[in-house]
Amino acid sequence: MNIILLGPPGAGKGTQAKMLIDAYGIPQVSTGDMLRAAVKNQTPLGLEAKKYMDSGQLVPDEVVIGLAKDRIAQPDAAKGFMLDGFPRTVPQAEALDKVLAGMGKTIDHVISIEVASAELLGRLTGRRTCKACGQGFHVMFDPPKVEGKCDKCGGELYQRDDDNEATVSNRLKVYDAQTKPLIDYYQAKGLLRPIDGVGSIDAIFGRIKAVLG
Ligand code: AMP
């Protein structure tokens, strides 16, 4: 099963993707995670991408298309994959269609997680992640038992560089202008599966599973 997770920043795509990969046994392909790894390792691509990420802009299409293409071609994606944060522009979606056609594959479902924009700023600026194990928390909605420490492994929690208020409001504007048109793009292809993204993590997971079967 080949799936795209679509939705504004803060809709819970990453959280749901991590639960879905366990349930369906397919890898999560997150261009954001790949770019953050490149930034951390200070590769030339990472140093270039950081400028865009820090200001909440999108990294150029050709860069992320190359990353996604290489990842989808890996053996573990042969029986399916879950794209999280890609595509994010219509040219990326068109490039993905071409890449998949060349591999004899298609997208089965585009899960569109819907959350009102007024709620997203608070969701994003309160996010914290464990440096050691990657577990996510939220200072208001899912706080750790000990401030700044991971409940699972005791690791130190950090805030993503691009989750500060100025960058977040830019990311939301960029989403409206560049990514929202993908809703119509996939609706027209009959692939769009709208999901109410408000509620508990488990409730939203249940709604997605009901669609995927
Ligand atoms: P994410 O973790 O998906 O929220 O992505 C974090 C940042 O990485 C975004 O704000 C962009 O700067 C960059 N990024 C991730 N995926 C893409 C993509 N498909 N196209 C362009 N930029 C991306």
mmCIF file of C-alpha atoms and ligand atoms in Angstrom:
data_model
loop_
_atom_site.group_PDB
_atom_site.id
_atom_site.type_symbol
_atom_site.label_atom_id
_atom_site.label_comp_id
_atom_site.label_asym_id
_atom_site.label_seq_id
_atom_site.Cartn_x
_atom_site.Cartn_y
_atom_site.Cartn_z
ATOM 1 C CA MET A 1 0.000 0.000 0.000
ATOM 2 C CA ASN A 2 1.387 3.379 -1.068
ATOM 3 C CA ILE A 3 0.095 6.283 0.991
ATOM 4 C CA ILE A 4 0.558 10.042 1.155
ATOM 5 C CA LEU A 5 -0.068 11.870 4.439
ATOM 6 C CA LEU A 6 -1.173 15.404 3.673
ATOM 7 C CA GLY A 7 -1.980 18.203 6.096
ATOM 8 C CA PRO A 8 -0.728 21.494 7.477
ATOM 9 C CA PRO A 9 2.333 21.637 9.748
ATOM 10 C CA GLY A 10 1.136 20.591 13.208
ATOM 11 C CA ALA A 11 -1.733 18.405 11.970
ATOM 12 C CA GLY A 12 -0.054 15.321 13.453
ATOM 13 C CA LYS A 13 1.296 13.719 10.260
ATOM 14 C CA GLY A 14 4.558 12.589 11.856
ATOM 15 C CA THR A 15 2.816 11.149 14.936
ATOM 16 C CA GLN A 16 0.280 9.234 12.862
ATOM 17 C CA ALA A 17 2.947 8.062 10.400
ATOM 18 C CA LYS A 18 4.964 6.490 13.233
ATOM 19 C CA MET A 19 1.871 4.585 14.442
ATOM 20 C CA LEU A 20 0.872 3.540 10.937
ATOM 21 C CA ILE A 21 4.278 2.116 10.022
ATOM 22 C CA ASP A 22 3.965 -0.263 12.983
ATOM 23 C CA ALA A 23 0.406 -1.226 12.058
ATOM 24 C CA TYR A 24 1.024 -1.719 8.323
ATOM 25 C CA GLY A 25 4.719 -2.647 8.228
ATOM 26 C CA ILE A 26 5.661 -0.066 5.627
ATOM 27 C CA PRO A 27 8.387 2.599 6.003
ATOM 28 C CA GLN A 28 7.751 6.282 6.667
ATOM 29 C CA VAL A 29 9.352 8.496 4.045
ATOM 30 C CA SER A 30 9.707 11.944 5.608
ATOM 31 C CA THR A 31 11.606 14.514 3.556
ATOM 32 C CA GLY A 32 11.651 16.736 6.682
ATOM 33 C CA ASP A 33 13.414 13.976 8.699
ATOM 34 C CA MET A 34 15.871 13.376 5.829
ATOM 35 C CA LEU A 35 16.640 17.094 5.584
ATOM 36 C CA ARG A 36 17.092 17.411 9.377
ATOM 37 C CA ALA A 37 19.536 14.477 9.268
ATOM 38 C CA ALA A 38 21.471 16.219 6.460
ATOM 39 C CA VAL A 39 21.553 19.451 8.496
ATOM 40 C CA LYS A 40 22.786 17.569 11.576
ATOM 41 C CA ASN A 41 25.528 15.849 9.559
ATOM 42 C CA GLN A 42 26.446 19.168 7.923
ATOM 43 C CA THR A 43 26.402 17.701 4.429
ATOM 44 C CA PRO A 44 26.477 20.218 1.526
ATOM 45 C CA LEU A 45 22.786 19.491 0.914
ATOM 46 C CA GLY A 46 22.035 20.024 4.613
ATOM 47 C CA LEU A 47 23.891 23.345 4.761
ATOM 48 C CA GLU A 48 21.965 24.563 1.714
ATOM 49 C CA ALA A 49 18.589 23.289 3.011
ATOM 50 C CA LYS A 50 19.044 24.856 6.469
ATOM 51 C CA LYS A 51 18.666 28.389 5.072
ATOM 52 C CA TYR A 52 15.179 27.580 3.801
ATOM 53 C CA MET A 53 14.126 25.501 6.801
ATOM 54 C CA ASP A 54 15.131 28.112 9.383
ATOM 55 C CA SER A 55 12.966 30.742 7.698
ATOM 56 C CA GLY A 56 10.012 28.387 7.164
ATOM 57 C CA GLN A 57 10.408 28.352 3.376
ATOM 58 C CA LEU A 58 10.267 25.241 1.231
ATOM 59 C CA VAL A 59 13.519 23.655 0.088
ATOM 60 C CA PRO A 60 13.691 23.772 -3.757
ATOM 61 C CA ASP A 61 11.604 21.117 -5.513
ATOM 62 C CA GLU A 62 14.515 19.446 -7.312
ATOM 63 C CA VAL A 63 16.312 18.785 -3.992
ATOM 64 C CA VAL A 64 13.380 17.096 -2.237
ATOM 65 C CA ILE A 65 12.249 15.253 -5.364
ATOM 66 C CA GLY A 66 15.731 13.696 -5.567
ATOM 67 C CA LEU A 67 15.606 12.684 -1.885
ATOM 68 C CA ALA A 68 12.120 11.152 -2.127
ATOM 69 C CA LYS A 69 12.907 9.345 -5.382
ATOM 70 C CA ASP A 70 16.028 7.674 -3.950
ATOM 71 C CA ARG A 71 14.191 6.684 -0.772
ATOM 72 C CA ILE A 72 11.199 5.146 -2.599
ATOM 73 C CA ALA A 73 13.636 3.060 -4.661
ATOM 74 C CA GLN A 74 15.095 1.416 -1.516
ATOM 75 C CA PRO A 75 14.254 -2.291 -1.078
ATOM 76 C CA ASP A 76 12.227 -1.749 2.129
ATOM 77 C CA ALA A 77 9.782 0.453 0.199
ATOM 78 C CA ALA A 78 9.072 -2.263 -2.383
ATOM 79 C CA LYS A 79 5.934 -3.481 -0.627
ATOM 80 C CA GLY A 80 4.650 -0.016 0.210
ATOM 81 C CA PHE A 81 5.545 3.328 1.756
ATOM 82 C CA MET A 82 4.033 6.230 3.614
ATOM 83 C CA LEU A 83 5.045 9.668 2.379
ATOM 84 C CA ASP A 84 5.015 12.254 5.182
ATOM 85 C CA GLY A 85 5.614 15.893 4.184
ATOM 86 C CA PHE A 86 6.114 15.070 0.501
ATOM 87 C CA PRO A 87 4.817 16.156 -1.966
ATOM 88 C CA ARG A 88 4.337 19.743 -0.794
ATOM 89 C CA THR A 89 3.869 21.528 -4.126
ATOM 90 C CA VAL A 90 2.036 20.668 -7.343
ATOM 91 C CA PRO A 91 5.343 20.293 -9.284
ATOM 92 C CA GLN A 92 6.497 17.800 -6.595
ATOM 93 C CA ALA A 93 3.227 15.852 -6.987
ATOM 94 C CA GLU A 94 3.632 15.776 -10.759
ATOM 95 C CA ALA A 95 7.249 14.613 -10.413
ATOM 96 C CA LEU A 96 6.116 11.889 -7.992
ATOM 97 C CA ASP A 97 3.491 10.695 -10.489
ATOM 98 C CA LYS A 98 6.225 10.374 -13.126
ATOM 99 C CA VAL A 99 8.640 8.564 -10.797
ATOM 100 C CA LEU A 100 5.952 6.103 -9.717
ATOM 101 C CA ALA A 101 4.767 5.521 -13.284
ATOM 102 C CA GLY A 102 8.351 4.666 -14.210
ATOM 103 C CA MET A 103 8.379 2.073 -11.431
ATOM 104 C CA GLY A 104 4.936 0.687 -12.332
ATOM 105 C CA LYS A 105 3.467 1.935 -9.039
ATOM 106 C CA THR A 106 0.557 4.172 -8.057
ATOM 107 C CA ILE A 107 -0.672 5.969 -4.921
ATOM 108 C CA ASP A 108 -3.561 4.162 -3.202
ATOM 109 C CA HIS A 109 -4.732 6.795 -0.691
ATOM 110 C CA VAL A 110 -4.010 10.425 0.155
ATOM 111 C CA ILE A 111 -4.885 10.851 3.831
ATOM 112 C CA SER A 112 -5.645 14.539 4.329
ATOM 113 C CA ILE A 113 -5.542 15.406 8.052
ATOM 114 C CA GLU A 114 -7.703 18.480 8.614
ATOM 115 C CA VAL A 115 -7.141 20.891 11.518
ATOM 116 C CA ALA A 116 -8.407 24.502 11.702
ATOM 117 C CA SER A 117 -5.536 26.932 11.188
ATOM 118 C CA ALA A 118 -6.275 28.768 14.486
ATOM 119 C CA GLU A 119 -5.249 25.643 16.395
ATOM 120 C CA LEU A 120 -1.954 24.987 14.592
ATOM 121 C CA LEU A 121 0.251 27.748 16.031
ATOM 122 C CA GLY A 122 -0.162 26.482 19.622
ATOM 123 C CA ARG A 123 0.315 22.882 18.562
ATOM 124 C CA LEU A 124 3.614 23.675 16.816
ATOM 125 C CA THR A 125 5.241 26.058 19.277
ATOM 126 C CA GLY A 126 4.582 23.618 22.173
ATOM 127 C CA ARG A 127 6.198 20.606 20.480
ATOM 128 C CA ARG A 128 9.229 18.987 22.104
ATOM 129 C CA THR A 129 11.226 15.970 20.915
ATOM 130 C CA CYS A 130 13.639 13.624 22.698
ATOM 131 C CA LYS A 131 17.217 14.037 21.456
ATOM 132 C CA ALA A 132 17.966 10.383 22.199
ATOM 133 C CA CYS A 133 14.919 8.387 21.033
ATOM 134 C CA GLY A 134 12.850 10.854 18.989
ATOM 135 C CA GLN A 135 9.716 10.532 21.160
ATOM 136 C CA GLY A 136 7.436 13.552 20.773
ATOM 137 C CA PHE A 137 5.802 15.562 23.586
ATOM 138 C CA HIS A 138 3.767 18.748 23.894
ATOM 139 C CA VAL A 139 4.164 21.187 26.773
ATOM 140 C CA MET A 140 0.353 21.603 27.090
ATOM 141 C CA PHE A 141 -1.316 18.533 25.550
ATOM 142 C CA ASP A 142 1.193 15.765 26.293
ATOM 143 C CA PRO A 143 3.744 17.063 28.828
ATOM 144 C CA PRO A 144 6.605 14.842 30.032
ATOM 145 C CA LYS A 145 6.449 13.748 33.699
ATOM 146 C CA VAL A 146 9.692 15.653 34.393
ATOM 147 C CA GLU A 147 10.120 18.926 32.519
ATOM 148 C CA GLY A 148 12.714 18.679 29.751
ATOM 149 C CA LYS A 149 13.222 14.902 30.172
ATOM 150 C CA CYS A 150 11.870 12.049 28.050
ATOM 151 C CA ASP A 151 9.431 9.683 29.862
ATOM 152 C CA LYS A 152 10.611 6.750 27.761
ATOM 153 C CA CYS A 153 14.406 6.966 27.977
ATOM 154 C CA GLY A 154 15.283 9.967 30.182
ATOM 155 C CA GLY A 155 16.859 11.765 27.206
ATOM 156 C CA GLU A 156 16.919 15.537 26.913
ATOM 157 C CA LEU A 157 13.982 17.203 25.144
ATOM 158 C CA TYR A 158 14.541 19.920 22.550
ATOM 159 C CA GLN A 159 12.452 22.240 20.403
ATOM 160 C CA ARG A 160 12.885 22.042 16.636
ATOM 161 C CA ASP A 161 14.701 25.115 15.259
ATOM 162 C CA ASP A 162 11.725 25.886 13.020
ATOM 163 C CA ASP A 163 9.030 25.598 15.746
ATOM 164 C CA ASN A 164 9.519 29.160 17.040
ATOM 165 C CA GLU A 165 6.579 31.535 16.549
ATOM 166 C CA ALA A 166 8.020 33.611 13.680
ATOM 167 C CA THR A 167 9.036 30.593 11.593
ATOM 168 C CA VAL A 168 5.808 28.737 12.356
ATOM 169 C CA SER A 169 3.613 31.563 11.072
ATOM 170 C CA ASN A 170 5.690 31.603 7.892
ATOM 171 C CA ARG A 171 5.355 27.824 7.509
ATOM 172 C CA LEU A 172 1.567 28.114 7.819
ATOM 173 C CA LYS A 173 1.480 30.827 5.122
ATOM 174 C CA VAL A 174 3.676 28.697 2.864
ATOM 175 C CA TYR A 175 1.331 25.743 3.443
ATOM 176 C CA ASP A 176 -1.727 27.773 2.377
ATOM 177 C CA ALA A 177 -0.037 29.141 -0.727
ATOM 178 C CA GLN A 178 1.933 26.119 -1.953
ATOM 179 C CA THR A 179 0.675 22.884 -0.387
ATOM 180 C CA LYS A 180 -3.095 23.385 -0.025
ATOM 181 C CA PRO A 181 -3.571 23.194 -3.835
ATOM 182 C CA LEU A 182 -2.630 19.503 -3.528
ATOM 183 C CA ILE A 183 -6.033 18.872 -1.904
ATOM 184 C CA ASP A 184 -7.720 19.721 -5.219
ATOM 185 C CA TYR A 185 -5.009 17.888 -7.164
ATOM 186 C CA TYR A 186 -5.674 14.582 -5.378
ATOM 187 C CA GLN A 187 -9.427 15.167 -5.096
ATOM 188 C CA ALA A 188 -9.548 15.352 -8.897
ATOM 189 C CA LYS A 189 -7.722 11.994 -9.059
ATOM 190 C CA GLY A 190 -10.255 10.420 -6.669
ATOM 191 C CA LEU A 191 -7.525 9.673 -4.108
ATOM 192 C CA LEU A 192 -8.340 12.169 -1.341
ATOM 193 C CA ARG A 193 -9.479 10.752 2.019
ATOM 194 C CA PRO A 194 -10.281 13.657 4.381
ATOM 195 C CA ILE A 195 -9.746 12.877 8.090
ATOM 196 C CA ASP A 196 -10.849 15.052 11.019
ATOM 197 C CA GLY A 197 -7.535 15.805 12.765
ATOM 198 C CA VAL A 198 -9.070 17.071 16.019
ATOM 199 C CA GLY A 199 -9.261 14.634 18.940
ATOM 200 C CA SER A 200 -6.961 12.210 20.718
ATOM 201 C CA ILE A 201 -4.022 10.642 18.877
ATOM 202 C CA ASP A 202 -5.744 7.234 19.162
ATOM 203 C CA ALA A 203 -9.074 8.556 17.881
ATOM 204 C CA ILE A 204 -7.414 10.030 14.780
ATOM 205 C CA PHE A 205 -5.427 6.828 14.273
ATOM 206 C CA GLY A 206 -8.742 4.905 14.366
ATOM 207 C CA ARG A 207 -10.241 7.185 11.705
ATOM 208 C CA ILE A 208 -7.252 6.629 9.413
ATOM 209 C CA LYS A 209 -7.317 2.858 9.919
ATOM 210 C CA ALA A 210 -11.030 2.820 9.066
ATOM 211 C CA VAL A 211 -10.158 4.345 5.680
ATOM 212 C CA LEU A 212 -7.132 2.136 4.964
ATOM 213 C CA GLY A 213 -8.888 -1.068 6.028
HETATM 214 P P1 AMP B 1 8.542 18.907 8.099
HETATM 215 O O1 AMP B 1 9.339 18.128 9.076
HETATM 216 O O2 AMP B 1 7.833 18.024 7.095
HETATM 217 O O3 AMP B 1 7.604 19.893 8.743
HETATM 218 O O4 AMP B 1 9.586 19.782 7.232
HETATM 219 C C1 AMP B 1 10.415 20.768 7.842
HETATM 220 C C2 AMP B 1 10.977 21.700 6.788
HETATM 221 O O5 AMP B 1 11.754 20.948 5.839
HETATM 222 C C3 AMP B 1 9.942 22.445 5.935
HETATM 223 O O6 AMP B 1 9.483 23.635 6.562
HETATM 224 C C4 AMP B 1 10.724 22.709 4.670
HETATM 225 O O7 AMP B 1 11.653 23.798 4.834
HETATM 226 C C5 AMP B 1 11.547 21.440 4.520
HETATM 227 N N1 AMP B 1 10.812 20.410 3.740
HETATM 228 C C6 AMP B 1 10.419 19.186 4.170
HETATM 229 N N2 AMP B 1 9.766 18.510 3.213
HETATM 230 C C7 AMP B 1 9.748 19.342 2.123
HETATM 231 C C8 AMP B 1 9.207 19.241 0.810
HETATM 232 N N3 AMP B 1 8.540 18.151 0.404
HETATM 233 N N4 AMP B 1 9.400 20.302 -0.023
HETATM 234 C C9 AMP B 1 10.086 21.391 0.344
HETATM 235 N N5 AMP B 1 10.584 21.561 1.574
HETATM 236 C C10 AMP B 1 10.435 20.546 2.459
#
